[in-house]
Amino acid sequence: MDNHEKEPIFSARNLKLLTEPFGNNNPITVQVLGICSALAVTVKLKPAIVMALSVTIVTAVSNLVIAAIRQYIPDRIRIIVQLVVIATMVILVDQFLKAFVFDVSKQLSVFVGLIITNCILMGRLEAFAMANKPWPSFLDGIGNGAGYGMILVIVSFFRELLGSGTIYGFPVFEKLGIYHTGYENNGMVILPPMALIFVGLIIWFQRSRNKSLIEK
Amino acid sequence: MENLLNIFIKSIFVDNMIFAFFLGMCSFLAVSKSVKTALGLGVAVIFVLLITVPVNFLMEKYLLRKGALIWLGEGFSDVDLSFLTFMVFIATIAAMTQLVEMVVEKFSPALYNSLGIFLPLIAVNCAILGASLFMQEREYENVLEATVFGVGSGIGWMLAIVSIAAIREKLRYSNVPDPLKGLGITFILTGLMAIAFMGFMGIKL
């Protein structure tokens, strides 16, 4: 079990776990995990950031827990065990949000609960935590949660800017006086379908930068 | 009756799981490469929703809601277990999915093989848990309404995945820019379909 002494805590391998999800192994654009919530909470920056933090915490901690007990989980019932761990974490996060940022919790509505079924969690538990030690699993969870959050923040930044003319609630376009030139907010961007198209464009951008990700 | 029909149509077209709420996108993107497997997964989702939504409705009504435990006796009238909602719902769903998996494996091995890993993953398909959570949020009055809502959502989901799969089959013959191939174009297509589905908004029977 105790291999930490032999391997430094932030060895090259562990650092890679942390940084890869930002680029060539991004959970959303490359692994295609956790799309559902990514699209629904990205109308404004604030809920997107809260969501990103919640997912990062839940992923990291449940990865840690599952990796710690992985040798005691019978193979046949592992999905139920994983779900119980995840659900416990999500209940904690949900109660926390309700207590401290109630308005955001209302905006996120069912999507906090849906973190349970966020494929990033199950995907990382199955693919990584079940076969690795707790510390690398924890880093893997943080990395993937943050990589997911990055896409959320990018999409919601553009949607809020183009759709409502604000950034994190601050009326940028109004202060710059752009409305005087006849510019109007694009209401279309606030509608759900545009989130899909934005993610499509991000994928396009990423793959044209990095040809190795192109399919077939 | 009219009310039920309204819920049914609404859950298929207006509140479509994929086009309006993006629920179940993961399997939606991964399994929509051919119409046949898409159809298989669609049927499995309908079946699981048909069972889980009413069961979860009963759980909500007789176990979780504040005062739901009153059938146990007067002393339980102010017990509020609603913080356990996620746990109970997901346990029901996981158990039901296991059941469906066993049934499919026994009666249709071909379908079982072609669905592969996605059958157990229905348990973590957001559309399934999402339907239960929406059922709770929208406060349907009786089991019948909840069932109709569940089946409607399932049909809507199947409609979406089958139509995207059909488009993707045709797409193989078109000249898509290389970096956009596969995932990228599927996202944009789904977005365009979602815009089309917005035309159904506000329909009431």
JSON list of N, CA and C in Angstrom, two decimals, chain A residues 55-95:
[
{"chain": "A", "resi": 55, "resn": "VAL", "atom": "N", "xyz": [-18.34, 19.77, -8.74]},
{"chain": "A", "resi": 55, "resn": "VAL", "atom": "CA", "xyz": [-17.96, 18.55, -9.42]},
{"chain": "A", "resi": 55, "resn": "VAL", "atom": "C", "xyz": [-16.51, 18.18, -9.08]},
{"chain": "A", "resi": 56, "resn": "THR", "atom": "N", "xyz": [-15.63, 19.19, -9.03]},
{"chain": "A", "resi": 56, "resn": "THR", "atom": "CA", "xyz": [-14.23, 18.90, -8.71]},
{"chain": "A", "resi": 56, "resn": "THR", "atom": "C", "xyz": [-14.11, 18.27, -7.34]},
{"chain": "A", "resi": 57, "resn": "ILE", "atom": "N", "xyz": [-14.82, 18.85, -6.36]},
{"chain": "A", "resi": 57, "resn": "ILE", "atom": "CA", "xyz": [-14.74, 18.30, -5.00]},
{"chain": "A", "resi": 57, "resn": "ILE", "atom": "C", "xyz": [-15.27, 16.88, -4.96]},
{"chain": "A", "resi": 58, "resn": "VAL", "atom": "N", "xyz": [-16.46, 16.69, -5.56]},
{"chain": "A", "resi": 58, "resn": "VAL", "atom": "CA", "xyz": [-17.06, 15.35, -5.50]},
{"chain": "A", "resi": 58, "resn": "VAL", "atom": "C", "xyz": [-16.17, 14.33, -6.21]},
{"chain": "A", "resi": 59, "resn": "THR", "atom": "N", "xyz": [-15.65, 14.70, -7.38]},
{"chain": "A", "resi": 59, "resn": "THR", "atom": "CA", "xyz": [-14.80, 13.75, -8.11]},
{"chain": "A", "resi": 59, "resn": "THR", "atom": "C", "xyz": [-13.55, 13.40, -7.31]},
{"chain": "A", "resi": 60, "resn": "ALA", "atom": "N", "xyz": [-12.88, 14.43, -6.78]},
{"chain": "A", "resi": 60, "resn": "ALA", "atom": "CA", "xyz": [-11.64, 14.18, -6.06]},
{"chain": "A", "resi": 60, "resn": "ALA", "atom": "C", "xyz": [-11.88, 13.30, -4.84]},
{"chain": "A", "resi": 61, "resn": "VAL", "atom": "N", "xyz": [-12.88, 13.66, -4.03]},
{"chain": "A", "resi": 61, "resn": "VAL", "atom": "CA", "xyz": [-13.07, 12.91, -2.79]},
{"chain": "A", "resi": 61, "resn": "VAL", "atom": "C", "xyz": [-13.58, 11.50, -3.05]},
{"chain": "A", "resi": 62, "resn": "SER", "atom": "N", "xyz": [-14.51, 11.34, -4.03]},
{"chain": "A", "resi": 62, "resn": "SER", "atom": "CA", "xyz": [-14.99, 9.98, -4.23]},
{"chain": "A", "resi": 62, "resn": "SER", "atom": "C", "xyz": [-13.91, 9.11, -4.89]},
{"chain": "A", "resi": 63, "resn": "ASN", "atom": "N", "xyz": [-13.07, 9.72, -5.73]},
{"chain": "A", "resi": 63, "resn": "ASN", "atom": "CA", "xyz": [-11.92, 8.98, -6.25]},
{"chain": "A", "resi": 63, "resn": "ASN", "atom": "C", "xyz": [-11.04, 8.50, -5.11]},
{"chain": "A", "resi": 64, "resn": "LEU", "atom": "N", "xyz": [-10.79, 9.40, -4.17]},
{"chain": "A", "resi": 64, "resn": "LEU", "atom": "CA", "xyz": [-9.93, 9.07, -3.03]},
{"chain": "A", "resi": 64, "resn": "LEU", "atom": "C", "xyz": [-10.52, 7.92, -2.21]},
{"chain": "A", "resi": 65, "resn": "VAL", "atom": "N", "xyz": [-11.83, 8.04, -1.91]},
{"chain": "A", "resi": 65, "resn": "VAL", "atom": "CA", "xyz": [-12.47, 7.02, -1.08]},
{"chain": "A", "resi": 65, "resn": "VAL", "atom": "C", "xyz": [-12.46, 5.67, -1.77]},
{"chain": "A", "resi": 66, "resn": "ILE", "atom": "N", "xyz": [-12.88, 5.67, -3.05]},
{"chain": "A", "resi": 66, "resn": "ILE", "atom": "CA", "xyz": [-12.95, 4.39, -3.77]},
{"chain": "A", "resi": 66, "resn": "ILE", "atom": "C", "xyz": [-11.56, 3.78, -3.91]},
{"chain": "A", "resi": 67, "resn": "ALA", "atom": "N", "xyz": [-10.55, 4.62, -4.20]},
{"chain": "A", "resi": 67, "resn": "ALA", "atom": "CA", "xyz": [-9.20, 4.07, -4.34]},
{"chain": "A", "resi": 67, "resn": "ALA", "atom": "C", "xyz": [-8.72, 3.48, -3.03]},
{"chain": "A", "resi": 68, "resn": "ALA", "atom": "N", "xyz": [-9.14, 4.08, -1.91]},
{"chain": "A", "resi": 68, "resn": "ALA", "atom": "CA", "xyz": [-8.70, 3.58, -0.61]},
{"chain": "A", "resi": 68, "resn": "ALA", "atom": "C", "xyz": [-9.33, 2.24, -0.29]},
{"chain": "A", "resi": 69, "resn": "ILE", "atom": "N", "xyz": [-10.59, 2.03, -0.70]},
{"chain": "A", "resi": 69, "resn": "ILE", "atom": "CA", "xyz": [-11.25, 0.77, -0.34]},
{"chain": "A", "resi": 69, "resn": "ILE", "atom": "C", "xyz": [-11.34, -0.18, -1.53]},
{"chain": "A", "resi": 70, "resn": "ARG", "atom": "N", "xyz": [-10.60, 0.09, -2.61]},
{"chain": "A", "resi": 70, "resn": "ARG", "atom": "CA", "xyz": [-10.84, -0.67, -3.84]},
{"chain": "A", "resi": 70, "resn": "ARG", "atom": "C", "xyz": [-10.60, -2.16, -3.70]},
{"chain": "A", "resi": 71, "resn": "GLN", "atom": "N", "xyz": [-9.71, -2.55, -2.79]},
{"chain": "A", "resi": 71, "resn": "GLN", "atom": "CA", "xyz": [-9.42, -3.98, -2.66]},
{"chain": "A", "resi": 71, "resn": "GLN", "atom": "C", "xyz": [-10.52, -4.74, -1.92]},
{"chain": "A", "resi": 72, "resn": "TYR", "atom": "N", "xyz": [-11.41, -4.03, -1.26]},
{"chain": "A", "resi": 72, "resn": "TYR", "atom": "CA", "xyz": [-12.45, -4.70, -0.47]},
{"chain": "A", "resi": 72, "resn": "TYR", "atom": "C", "xyz": [-13.80, -4.70, -1.19]},
{"chain": "A", "resi": 73, "resn": "ILE", "atom": "N", "xyz": [-13.85, -4.11, -2.41]},
{"chain": "A", "resi": 73, "resn": "ILE", "atom": "CA", "xyz": [-15.13, -4.05, -3.11]},
{"chain": "A", "resi": 73, "resn": "ILE", "atom": "C", "xyz": [-15.28, -5.27, -4.00]},
{"chain": "A", "resi": 74, "resn": "PRO", "atom": "N", "xyz": [-16.31, -6.10, -3.76]},
{"chain": "A", "resi": 74, "resn": "PRO", "atom": "CA", "xyz": [-16.54, -7.23, -4.67]},
{"chain": "A", "resi": 74, "resn": "PRO", "atom": "C", "xyz": [-16.88, -6.72, -6.05]},
{"chain": "A", "resi": 75, "resn": "ASP", "atom": "N", "xyz": [-16.40, -7.39, -7.05]},
{"chain": "A", "resi": 75, "resn": "ASP", "atom": "CA", "xyz": [-16.53, -6.89, -8.41]},
{"chain": "A", "resi": 75, "resn": "ASP", "atom": "C", "xyz": [-17.99, -6.75, -8.85]},
{"chain": "A", "resi": 76, "resn": "ARG", "atom": "N", "xyz": [-18.83, -7.70, -8.43]},
{"chain": "A", "resi": 76, "resn": "ARG", "atom": "CA", "xyz": [-20.21, -7.72, -8.93]},
{"chain": "A", "resi": 76, "resn": "ARG", "atom": "C", "xyz": [-21.02, -6.52, -8.46]},
{"chain": "A", "resi": 77, "resn": "ILE", "atom": "N", "xyz": [-20.76, -6.06, -7.26]},
{"chain": "A", "resi": 77, "resn": "ILE", "atom": "CA", "xyz": [-21.61, -4.97, -6.74]},
{"chain": "A", "resi": 77, "resn": "ILE", "atom": "C", "xyz": [-20.86, -3.64, -6.74]},
{"chain": "A", "resi": 78, "resn": "ARG", "atom": "N", "xyz": [-19.80, -3.54, -7.52]},
{"chain": "A", "resi": 78, "resn": "ARG", "atom": "CA", "xyz": [-18.99, -2.32, -7.43]},
{"chain": "A", "resi": 78, "resn": "ARG", "atom": "C", "xyz": [-19.74, -1.07, -7.85]},
{"chain": "A", "resi": 79, "resn": "ILE", "atom": "N", "xyz": [-20.68, -1.22, -8.81]},
{"chain": "A", "resi": 79, "resn": "ILE", "atom": "CA", "xyz": [-21.40, -0.02, -9.27]},
{"chain": "A", "resi": 79, "resn": "ILE", "atom": "C", "xyz": [-22.23, 0.56, -8.14]},
{"chain": "A", "resi": 80, "resn": "ILE", "atom": "N", "xyz": [-22.92, -0.32, -7.40]},
{"chain": "A", "resi": 80, "resn": "ILE", "atom": "CA", "xyz": [-23.73, 0.16, -6.29]},
{"chain": "A", "resi": 80, "resn": "ILE", "atom": "C", "xyz": [-22.84, 0.84, -5.24]},
{"chain": "A", "resi": 81, "resn": "VAL", "atom": "N", "xyz": [-21.71, 0.21, -4.93]},
{"chain": "A", "resi": 81, "resn": "VAL", "atom": "CA", "xyz": [-20.82, 0.80, -3.93]},
{"chain": "A", "resi": 81, "resn": "VAL", "atom": "C", "xyz": [-20.36, 2.18, -4.39]},
{"chain": "A", "resi": 82, "resn": "GLN", "atom": "N", "xyz": [-19.97, 2.26, -5.67]},
{"chain": "A", "resi": 82, "resn": "GLN", "atom": "CA", "xyz": [-19.52, 3.56, -6.19]},
{"chain": "A", "resi": 82, "resn": "GLN", "atom": "C", "xyz": [-20.64, 4.60, -6.10]},
{"chain": "A", "resi": 83, "resn": "LEU", "atom": "N", "xyz": [-21.87, 4.16, -6.45]},
{"chain": "A", "resi": 83, "resn": "LEU", "atom": "CA", "xyz": [-22.98, 5.10, -6.41]},
{"chain": "A", "resi": 83, "resn": "LEU", "atom": "C", "xyz": [-23.24, 5.60, -4.99]},
{"chain": "A", "resi": 84, "resn": "VAL", "atom": "N", "xyz": [-23.12, 4.70, -4.03]},
{"chain": "A", "resi": 84, "resn": "VAL", "atom": "CA", "xyz": [-23.36, 5.12, -2.64]},
{"chain": "A", "resi": 84, "resn": "VAL", "atom": "C", "xyz": [-22.34, 6.17, -2.22]},
{"chain": "A", "resi": 85, "resn": "VAL", "atom": "N", "xyz": [-21.07, 5.93, -2.55]},
{"chain": "A", "resi": 85, "resn": "VAL", "atom": "CA", "xyz": [-20.04, 6.91, -2.20]},
{"chain": "A", "resi": 85, "resn": "VAL", "atom": "C", "xyz": [-20.34, 8.25, -2.87]},
{"chain": "A", "resi": 86, "resn": "ILE", "atom": "N", "xyz": [-20.63, 8.20, -4.16]},
{"chain": "A", "resi": 86, "resn": "ILE", "atom": "CA", "xyz": [-20.89, 9.44, -4.89]},
{"chain": "A", "resi": 86, "resn": "ILE", "atom": "C", "xyz": [-22.12, 10.15, -4.32]},
{"chain": "A", "resi": 87, "resn": "ALA", "atom": "N", "xyz": [-23.19, 9.37, -4.10]},
{"chain": "A", "resi": 87, "resn": "ALA", "atom": "CA", "xyz": [-24.43, 9.99, -3.62]},
{"chain": "A", "resi": 87, "resn": "ALA", "atom": "C", "xyz": [-24.23, 10.67, -2.27]},
{"chain": "A", "resi": 88, "resn": "THR", "atom": "N", "xyz": [-23.45, 10.03, -1.40]},
{"chain": "A", "resi": 88, "resn": "THR", "atom": "CA", "xyz": [-23.17, 10.65, -0.10]},
{"chain": "A", "resi": 88, "resn": "THR", "atom": "C", "xyz": [-22.49, 11.99, -0.29]},
{"chain": "A", "resi": 89, "resn": "MET", "atom": "N", "xyz": [-21.46, 12.01, -1.15]},
{"chain": "A", "resi": 89, "resn": "MET", "atom": "CA", "xyz": [-20.75, 13.26, -1.40]},
{"chain": "A", "resi": 89, "resn": "MET", "atom": "C", "xyz": [-21.68, 14.32, -1.96]},
{"chain": "A", "resi": 90, "resn": "VAL", "atom": "N", "xyz": [-22.54, 13.91, -2.91]},
{"chain": "A", "resi": 90, "resn": "VAL", "atom": "CA", "xyz": [-23.42, 14.89, -3.55]},
{"chain": "A", "resi": 90, "resn": "VAL", "atom": "C", "xyz": [-24.43, 15.44, -2.55]},
{"chain": "A", "resi": 91, "resn": "ILE", "atom": "N", "xyz": [-24.93, 14.58, -1.66]},
{"chain": "A", "resi": 91, "resn": "ILE", "atom": "CA", "xyz": [-25.87, 15.07, -0.65]},
{"chain": "A", "resi": 91, "resn": "ILE", "atom": "C", "xyz": [-25.18, 16.13, 0.21]},
{"chain": "A", "resi": 92, "resn": "LEU", "atom": "N", "xyz": [-23.93, 15.86, 0.60]},
{"chain": "A", "resi": 92, "resn": "LEU", "atom": "CA", "xyz": [-23.19, 16.85, 1.40]},
{"chain": "A", "resi": 92, "resn": "LEU", "atom": "C", "xyz": [-23.07, 18.17, 0.64]},
{"chain": "A", "resi": 93, "resn": "VAL", "atom": "N", "xyz": [-22.64, 18.08, -0.63]},
{"chain": "A", "resi": 93, "resn": "VAL", "atom": "CA", "xyz": [-22.47, 19.31, -1.42]},
{"chain": "A", "resi": 93, "resn": "VAL", "atom": "C", "xyz": [-23.80, 20.04, -1.56]},
{"chain": "A", "resi": 94, "resn": "ASP", "atom": "N", "xyz": [-24.88, 19.28, -1.81]},
{"chain": "A", "resi": 94, "resn": "ASP", "atom": "CA", "xyz": [-26.19, 19.89, -2.01]},
{"chain": "A", "resi": 94, "resn": "ASP", "atom": "C", "xyz": [-26.64, 20.63, -0.76]},
{"chain": "A", "resi": 95, "resn": "GLN", "atom": "N", "xyz": [-26.49, 19.98, 0.41]},
{"chain": "A", "resi": 95, "resn": "GLN", "atom": "CA", "xyz": [-26.89, 20.63, 1.65]},
{"chain": "A", "resi": 95, "resn": "GLN", "atom": "C", "xyz": [-26.04, 21.88, 1.91]}
]
